CSV table of C-alpha atoms and ligand atoms in Angstrom, one decimal:
chain,number,residue,atom,x,y,z
Q,810,MET,CA,102.1,16.7,22.9
Q,811,THR,CA,100.4,15.5,26.1
Q,812,THR,CA,98.0,12.6,26.0
Q,813,ASN,CA,96.5,13.4,29.4
Q,814,LYS,CA,93.3,15.2,29.9
Q,815,ILE,CA,94.8,17.1,32.8
Q,816,GLU,CA,98.5,17.6,33.3
Q,817,ILE,CA,99.7,19.2,36.4
Q,818,LYS,CA,103.4,20.2,36.4
Q,819,ASP,CA,105.5,21.5,39.2
Q,820,LEU,CA,102.4,23.2,40.8
Q,821,THR,CA,103.2,25.5,43.7
Q,822,VAL,CA,100.4,27.3,45.6
Q,823,ASN,CA,101.0,29.9,48.2
Q,824,TYR,CA,98.5,31.7,50.5
Q,825,VAL,CA,99.2,35.1,51.9
Q,826,ASP,CA,98.1,35.4,55.4
Q,827,ASN,CA,98.9,38.6,57.5
Q,828,LYS,CA,101.5,39.5,54.9
Q,829,ARG,CA,103.1,36.1,55.4
Q,830,SER,CA,103.3,33.8,52.5
Q,831,PHE,CA,102.3,30.2,53.3
Q,832,ASN,CA,103.4,27.4,51.1
Q,833,ALA,CA,100.3,25.1,50.6
Q,834,LEU,CA,101.5,22.9,47.7
Q,835,HIS,CA,105.0,22.4,46.5
Q,836,ASP,CA,106.1,21.1,43.1
Q,837,VAL,CA,103.1,18.9,42.6
Q,838,SER,CA,103.1,17.0,39.3
Q,839,PHE,CA,100.9,14.3,38.0
Q,840,GLY,CA,98.6,13.6,35.1
Q,841,VAL,CA,95.1,12.5,34.8
Q,842,GLY,CA,94.2,10.5,31.7
Q,843,ARG,CA,91.1,11.0,29.6
Q,844,GLY,CA,88.2,9.0,31.3
Q,845,GLU,CA,90.5,8.2,34.2
Q,846,PHE,CA,89.3,8.3,37.9
Q,847,VAL,CA,92.1,9.6,40.1
Q,848,SER,CA,92.0,10.1,43.8
Q,849,VAL,CA,94.0,12.4,45.9
Q,850,ILE,CA,94.7,11.3,49.4
Q,851,GLY,CA,96.7,12.8,52.2
Q,852,ALA,CA,96.6,14.2,55.8
Q,853,SER,CA,94.3,17.0,56.8
Q,854,GLY,CA,95.7,20.4,55.7
Q,855,CYS,CA,98.1,18.9,53.1
Q,856,GLY,CA,96.5,21.0,50.3
Q,857,LYS,CA,93.9,18.6,48.7
Q,858,SER,CA,91.3,21.2,48.6
Q,859,THR,CA,93.7,23.8,47.4
Q,860,LEU,CA,94.5,21.6,44.5
Q,861,LEU,CA,90.9,21.3,43.5
Q,862,SER,CA,90.5,25.1,43.8
Q,863,VAL,CA,93.3,25.4,41.3
Q,864,LEU,CA,91.8,22.8,39.0
Q,865,GLU,CA,88.4,24.5,39.3
Q,866,GLY,CA,90.2,27.8,38.3
Q,867,LEU,CA,89.4,29.6,41.4
Q,868,TYR,CA,92.9,30.1,42.6
Q,869,ALA,CA,96.0,30.9,40.6
Q,870,PRO,CA,99.1,29.0,41.4
Q,871,ALA,CA,102.4,30.8,42.4
Q,872,GLY,CA,104.4,28.5,40.1
Q,873,GLY,CA,104.1,25.6,37.6
Q,874,SER,CA,101.2,24.9,35.4
Q,875,VAL,CA,97.9,23.1,34.9
Q,876,GLN,CA,96.8,22.1,31.3
Q,877,ILE,CA,93.6,20.8,30.2
Q,878,ASP,CA,93.6,19.1,26.8
Q,879,GLY,CA,97.1,20.6,26.4
Q,880,ARG,CA,95.9,24.2,27.0
Q,881,GLU,CA,96.9,26.3,29.9
Q,882,LEU,CA,94.1,26.6,32.4
Q,883,HIS,CA,92.7,30.1,33.1
Q,884,GLY,CA,89.8,30.5,35.3
Q,885,THR,CA,86.6,28.4,35.6
Q,886,GLY,CA,85.3,26.6,32.6
Q,887,SER,CA,82.0,24.8,31.6
Q,888,GLU,CA,84.0,21.6,30.9
Q,889,ARG,CA,84.5,21.2,34.8
Q,890,GLY,CA,81.8,20.3,37.2
Q,891,VAL,CA,82.2,20.1,41.0
Q,892,VAL,CA,80.8,18.3,43.9
Q,893,PHE,CA,81.9,19.5,47.4
Q,894,GLN,CA,81.9,18.0,51.0
Q,895,HIS,CA,79.1,20.3,52.0
Q,896,TYR,CA,75.8,20.2,50.2
Q,897,SER,CA,76.0,22.8,47.6
Q,898,LEU,CA,72.4,22.9,46.4
Q,899,PHE,CA,70.7,26.3,46.3
Q,900,PRO,CA,68.2,26.3,49.2
Q,901,TRP,CA,65.7,28.4,47.4
Q,902,MET,CA,65.3,26.1,44.5
Q,903,THR,CA,63.5,22.7,44.4
Q,904,THR,CA,65.8,19.7,43.9
Q,905,LYS,CA,64.7,19.3,40.3
Q,906,LYS,CA,65.2,23.1,39.7
Q,907,ASN,CA,68.7,22.8,41.1
Q,908,ILE,CA,69.6,20.2,38.5
Q,909,GLU,CA,67.9,22.1,35.7
Q,910,PHE,CA,69.9,25.1,36.7
Q,911,GLY,CA,73.2,23.2,36.5
Q,912,ILE,CA,72.2,21.8,33.1
Q,913,LYS,CA,71.7,25.3,31.8
Q,914,GLN,CA,75.1,26.4,32.8
Q,915,THR,CA,77.0,23.7,30.8
Q,916,ARG,CA,74.5,22.4,28.1
Q,917,HIS,CA,73.5,25.3,26.1
Q,918,GLY,CA,70.8,25.4,23.5
Q,919,LEU,CA,68.5,22.9,25.2
Q,920,LYS,CA,64.8,23.8,25.6
Q,921,ARG,CA,63.3,24.1,29.1
Q,922,SER,CA,61.3,20.9,28.5
Q,923,GLU,CA,64.5,19.1,27.6
Q,924,ARG,CA,66.3,20.2,30.6
Q,925,ALA,CA,63.3,19.1,32.8
Q,926,LYS,CA,63.5,15.7,31.2
Q,927,ILE,CA,67.2,15.2,31.8
Q,928,ALA,CA,66.7,16.4,35.4
Q,929,ASP,CA,64.0,13.7,35.9
Q,930,GLU,CA,66.2,11.0,34.4
Q,931,PHE,CA,69.2,11.8,36.7
Q,932,LEU,CA,66.9,12.2,39.7
Q,933,THR,CA,65.7,8.6,38.9
Q,934,LYS,CA,69.2,7.4,38.6
Q,935,VAL,CA,70.1,8.4,42.0
Q,936,GLY,CA,66.9,7.1,43.6
Q,937,LEU,CA,65.2,10.6,44.1
Q,938,ALA,CA,62.5,10.3,41.4
Q,939,ASP,CA,59.8,11.3,44.1
Q,940,SER,CA,61.8,14.2,45.6
Q,941,GLY,CA,62.3,16.6,42.7
Q,942,SER,CA,59.7,19.1,44.1
Q,943,LYS,CA,61.2,19.2,47.6
Q,944,TYR,CA,63.5,21.8,48.7
Q,945,PRO,CA,67.1,20.7,49.9
Q,946,SER,CA,66.1,21.5,53.5
Q,947,GLN,CA,63.4,18.9,53.2
Q,948,LEU,CA,65.9,16.2,52.2
Q,949,SER,CA,68.3,14.2,54.4
Q,950,GLY,CA,72.2,14.9,54.1
Q,951,GLY,CA,72.5,11.7,52.1
Q,952,MET,CA,69.7,12.7,49.8
Q,953,GLN,CA,71.1,16.1,49.3
Q,954,GLN,CA,74.3,14.6,48.3
Q,955,ARG,CA,72.7,12.2,45.9
Q,956,ALA,CA,71.1,15.3,44.4
Q,957,ALA,CA,74.4,17.1,44.1
Q,958,ILE,CA,75.9,14.1,42.3
Q,959,ALA,CA,72.8,13.9,39.9
Q,960,ARG,CA,73.3,17.6,39.2
Q,961,ALA,CA,77.0,17.2,38.4
Q,962,LEU,CA,76.3,14.1,36.2
Q,963,ALA,CA,73.4,15.8,34.5
Q,964,MET,CA,75.6,18.8,33.7
Q,965,ASP,CA,77.6,16.3,31.5
Q,966,THR,CA,81.0,18.0,32.0
Q,967,GLU,CA,84.0,16.2,30.6
Q,968,ILE,CA,85.7,16.7,34.0
Q,969,LEU,CA,84.3,16.1,37.5
Q,970,LEU,CA,86.1,17.6,40.5
Q,971,MET,CA,84.8,16.0,43.8
Q,972,ASP,CA,86.1,17.2,47.2
Q,973,GLU,CA,85.3,14.7,49.9
Q,974,PRO,CA,81.6,14.5,48.7
Q,975,PHE,CA,80.8,11.7,51.1
Q,976,SER,CA,82.6,12.7,54.3
Q,977,ALA,CA,79.6,14.1,56.1
Q,978,ILE,CA,77.4,11.0,55.3
Q,979,ASP,CA,76.9,8.1,57.7
Q,980,PRO,CA,79.0,5.0,57.1
Q,981,LYS,CA,76.0,3.0,55.7
Q,982,ASN,CA,74.8,5.7,53.3
Q,983,ARG,CA,78.4,6.5,52.4
Q,984,VAL,CA,78.9,2.9,51.0
Q,985,ILE,CA,75.7,3.1,49.1
Q,986,LEU,CA,76.7,6.4,47.6
Q,987,GLN,CA,80.2,5.2,46.7
Q,988,GLU,CA,78.6,2.2,44.8
Q,989,LEU,CA,76.1,4.6,43.1
Q,990,LEU,CA,78.9,6.9,41.9
Q,991,LEU,CA,81.0,3.9,40.8
Q,992,SER,CA,78.1,2.4,38.7
Q,993,LEU,CA,77.1,5.7,37.3
Q,994,TRP,CA,80.6,6.6,36.3
Q,995,GLU,CA,81.5,3.1,34.9
Q,996,GLY,CA,78.2,3.2,33.0
Q,997,ASP,CA,77.4,0.4,30.5
Q,998,GLY,CA,80.4,1.1,28.3
Q,999,SER,CA,78.3,3.0,25.7
Q,1000,GLU,CA,79.6,6.4,26.6
Q,1001,GLU,CA,82.9,7.8,27.3
Q,1002,ARG,CA,83.6,8.0,31.0
Q,1003,LYS,CA,84.2,11.3,32.6
Q,1004,THR,CA,87.7,12.3,33.9
Q,1005,VAL,CA,87.5,12.5,37.6
Q,1006,VAL,CA,89.7,13.9,40.3
Q,1007,PHE,CA,88.3,12.9,43.7
Q,1008,VAL,CA,89.7,14.0,47.0
Q,1009,THR,CA,89.1,11.7,50.1
Q,1010,HIS,CA,90.6,10.7,53.5
Q,1011,ASP,CA,89.1,7.3,53.1
Q,1012,ILE,CA,91.7,4.8,51.8
Q,1013,ASP,CA,88.9,2.2,51.0
Q,1014,GLU,CA,86.9,4.6,49.1
Q,1015,ALA,CA,89.9,5.7,47.1
Q,1016,ILE,CA,90.7,2.0,46.2
Q,1017,LEU,CA,87.1,1.1,45.3
Q,1018,LEU,CA,86.6,4.1,42.9
Q,1019,SER,CA,90.1,4.9,41.5
Q,1020,ASP,CA,92.3,4.0,38.5
Q,1021,LYS,CA,95.1,5.7,40.2
Q,1022,ILE,CA,95.8,7.2,43.7
Q,1023,VAL,CA,98.0,10.3,44.3
Q,1024,VAL,CA,99.3,10.3,47.8
Q,1025,LEU,CA,100.4,13.6,49.1
Q,1026,THR,CA,102.8,14.3,51.8
Q,1027,ALA,CA,101.7,16.5,54.8
Q,1028,HIS,CA,102.2,20.2,54.7
Q,1029,PRO,CA,103.4,21.5,52.3
Q,1030,GLY,CA,101.8,19.0,50.0
Q,1031,THR,CA,104.1,17.3,47.6
Q,1032,VAL,CA,103.5,14.1,45.7
Q,1033,ASN,CA,104.8,11.1,47.7
Q,1034,GLU,CA,103.7,8.5,45.2
Q,1035,VAL,CA,101.3,8.0,42.5
Q,1036,VAL,CA,100.0,4.4,42.7
Q,1037,ASN,CA,98.1,2.5,40.1
Q,1038,VAL,CA,95.0,0.5,41.5
Q,1039,PRO,CA,95.5,-3.0,40.4
Q,1040,PHE,CA,91.9,-4.2,40.5
Q,1041,GLU,CA,89.8,-4.9,37.4
Q,1042,ARG,CA,86.5,-3.2,36.8
Q,1043,PRO,CA,83.6,-3.6,37.2
Q,1044,ARG,CA,84.4,-3.7,41.0
Q,1045,SER,CA,82.2,-4.4,44.0
Q,1046,ARG,CA,83.3,-3.7,47.5
Q,1047,ALA,CA,82.3,-7.2,48.7
Q,1048,ASP,CA,84.4,-8.9,46.1
Q,1049,LEU,CA,87.5,-6.6,46.5
Q,1050,VAL,CA,87.7,-6.9,50.4
Q,1051,ARG,CA,87.8,-10.6,50.2
Q,1052,THR,CA,91.1,-10.8,48.3
Q,1053,GLU,CA,94.5,-11.0,49.9
Q,1054,GLU,CA,95.8,-8.5,47.5
Q,1055,TYR,CA,93.3,-5.9,48.8
Q,1056,GLY,CA,94.8,-6.2,52.2
Q,1057,ARG,CA,98.4,-5.9,50.8
Q,1058,PHE,CA,97.4,-2.9,48.7
Q,1059,ARG,CA,95.6,-1.1,51.4
Q,1060,ASN,CA,98.6,-1.6,53.7
Q,1061,LYS,CA,101.0,-0.2,51.0
Q,1062,LEU,CA,98.9,2.9,50.9
Q,1063,LEU,CA,98.7,3.2,54.7
Q,1064,SER,CA,102.4,3.0,55.0
Q,1065,LEU,CA,102.8,5.7,52.2
Q,1066,LEU,CA,100.6,7.9,54.4
Q,1067,ASN,CA,102.4,6.9,57.5
Q,1068,THR,CA,106.1,7.1,56.5
Q,1069,ASP,CA,105.4,11.0,56.2
Q,1070,ILE,CA,103.8,11.0,59.6
Q,1071,ALA,CA,106.6,9.0,61.1
Q,1072,GLU,CA,109.3,11.2,59.7
Q,1073,ARG,CA,107.6,14.2,61.3
Q,1074,ILE,CA,107.4,12.6,64.8
Q,1075,GLY,CA,110.9,11.2,64.4
Q,1076,GLY,CA,109.8,7.5,64.8
Q,1077,ASP,CA,109.7,4.5,62.7
Q,1078,GLU,CA,106.9,3.8,60.3
Q,1079,VAL,CA,103.6,3.6,62.0
Q,1080,VAL,CA,101.7,0.4,61.2
Q,1081,LEU,CA,98.0,0.6,61.8
N,1319,LIG,N1,92.2,30.8,51.9
N,1319,LIG,C1,93.3,30.4,52.7
N,1319,LIG,N2,94.2,31.3,53.2
N,1319,LIG,C2,95.2,30.9,53.9
N,1319,LIG,N3,95.5,29.6,54.1
N,1319,LIG,C3,94.7,28.7,53.7
N,1319,LIG,C4,93.5,29.0,52.9
N,1319,LIG,N4,92.9,27.9,52.6
N,1319,LIG,C5,93.7,26.9,53.0
N,1319,LIG,N5,94.7,27.3,53.7
N,1319,LIG,C6,95.8,26.5,54.4
N,1319,LIG,O1,96.4,25.7,53.3
N,1319,LIG,C7,96.6,24.5,53.9
N,1319,LIG,C8,96.0,23.5,52.9
N,1319,LIG,O2,94.6,23.6,53.1
N,1319,LIG,P1,93.6,22.7,52.4
N,1319,LIG,O3,92.1,23.1,52.7
N,1319,LIG,O4,93.9,22.6,50.9
N,1319,LIG,O5,93.9,21.2,53.0
N,1319,LIG,P2,93.1,19.9,52.8
N,1319,LIG,O6,94.1,18.9,52.5
N,1319,LIG,O7,91.9,20.1,51.9
N,1319,LIG,O8,92.6,19.6,54.3
N,1319,LIG,P3,91.3,18.8,54.8
N,1319,LIG,O9,91.6,17.4,54.6
N,1319,LIG,O10,91.2,19.0,56.3
N,1319,LIG,O11,90.1,19.2,54.1
N,1319,LIG,C9,96.1,24.4,55.3
N,1319,LIG,O12,97.2,24.6,56.2
N,1319,LIG,C10,95.1,25.6,55.3
N,1319,LIG,O13,95.1,26.1,56.7
N,1320,LIG,MG1,89.9,19.9,52.2
């Protein structure tokens, strides 16, 4: 019996393009524990978004399996919420209506007024209490992504799938959003944490947020190594980066990413 919330076993994914089959992921295996925050890092094109599409149930694998709570995954499900790189709010709904709509998809049986109350709570949590009646086009990119996070959290799914949600945000706001996500996910300990699979290019982001980091090799994506993040929670970026251990750990991740690149260019390990 599996103890993991998500169990990925020998996952292989192919795309068919112009009648040619293209291997995007090969024999990928790792587990995500209940309430665990797992990041997936790897070079562009190594199959990170493909992996999330499979977990979301949008794309069927060519081989292997994905189980959620011990049951084979088939199609999309209301236990999974998603946040993408590009702002995914509906442009024709106000910010608050976007959140209410999300809640309606996953939390059945709530009255309209209850959905509105929850939407207000989450807008406040992400600092958008005054922006609920604005349309997404009236918000900055960072504000739109805050709203997308508010919607995903308000939907209260057991699993959150996030594909580079902060990559289009400027560095300053990115740091603010990372810390916001961290504090909302860590919570005050009174509620069970959500199980998160988070795709990123950013090593520091992965370290700050994750319990565990899955390093994929470049094309086709295979698991190079699964690394446990050794830093206690609650975490703050300022405290983390001051420690020597942080630098060592960061270098280890960089060299795991770079061994793969070095092999491809036929050189020694690249040290950045
Ligand atoms: N629908 C598709 N049809 C054919 N090939 C695809 C399709 N989607 C992705 N690919 C290819 O599969 C590989 C993995 O793509 P994927 O988008 O999963 O990479 P990624 O790791 O998310 O990259 P990035 O970091 O740039 O977002 C790439 O070579 C890409 O060109
Ligand atoms: Mg991607």
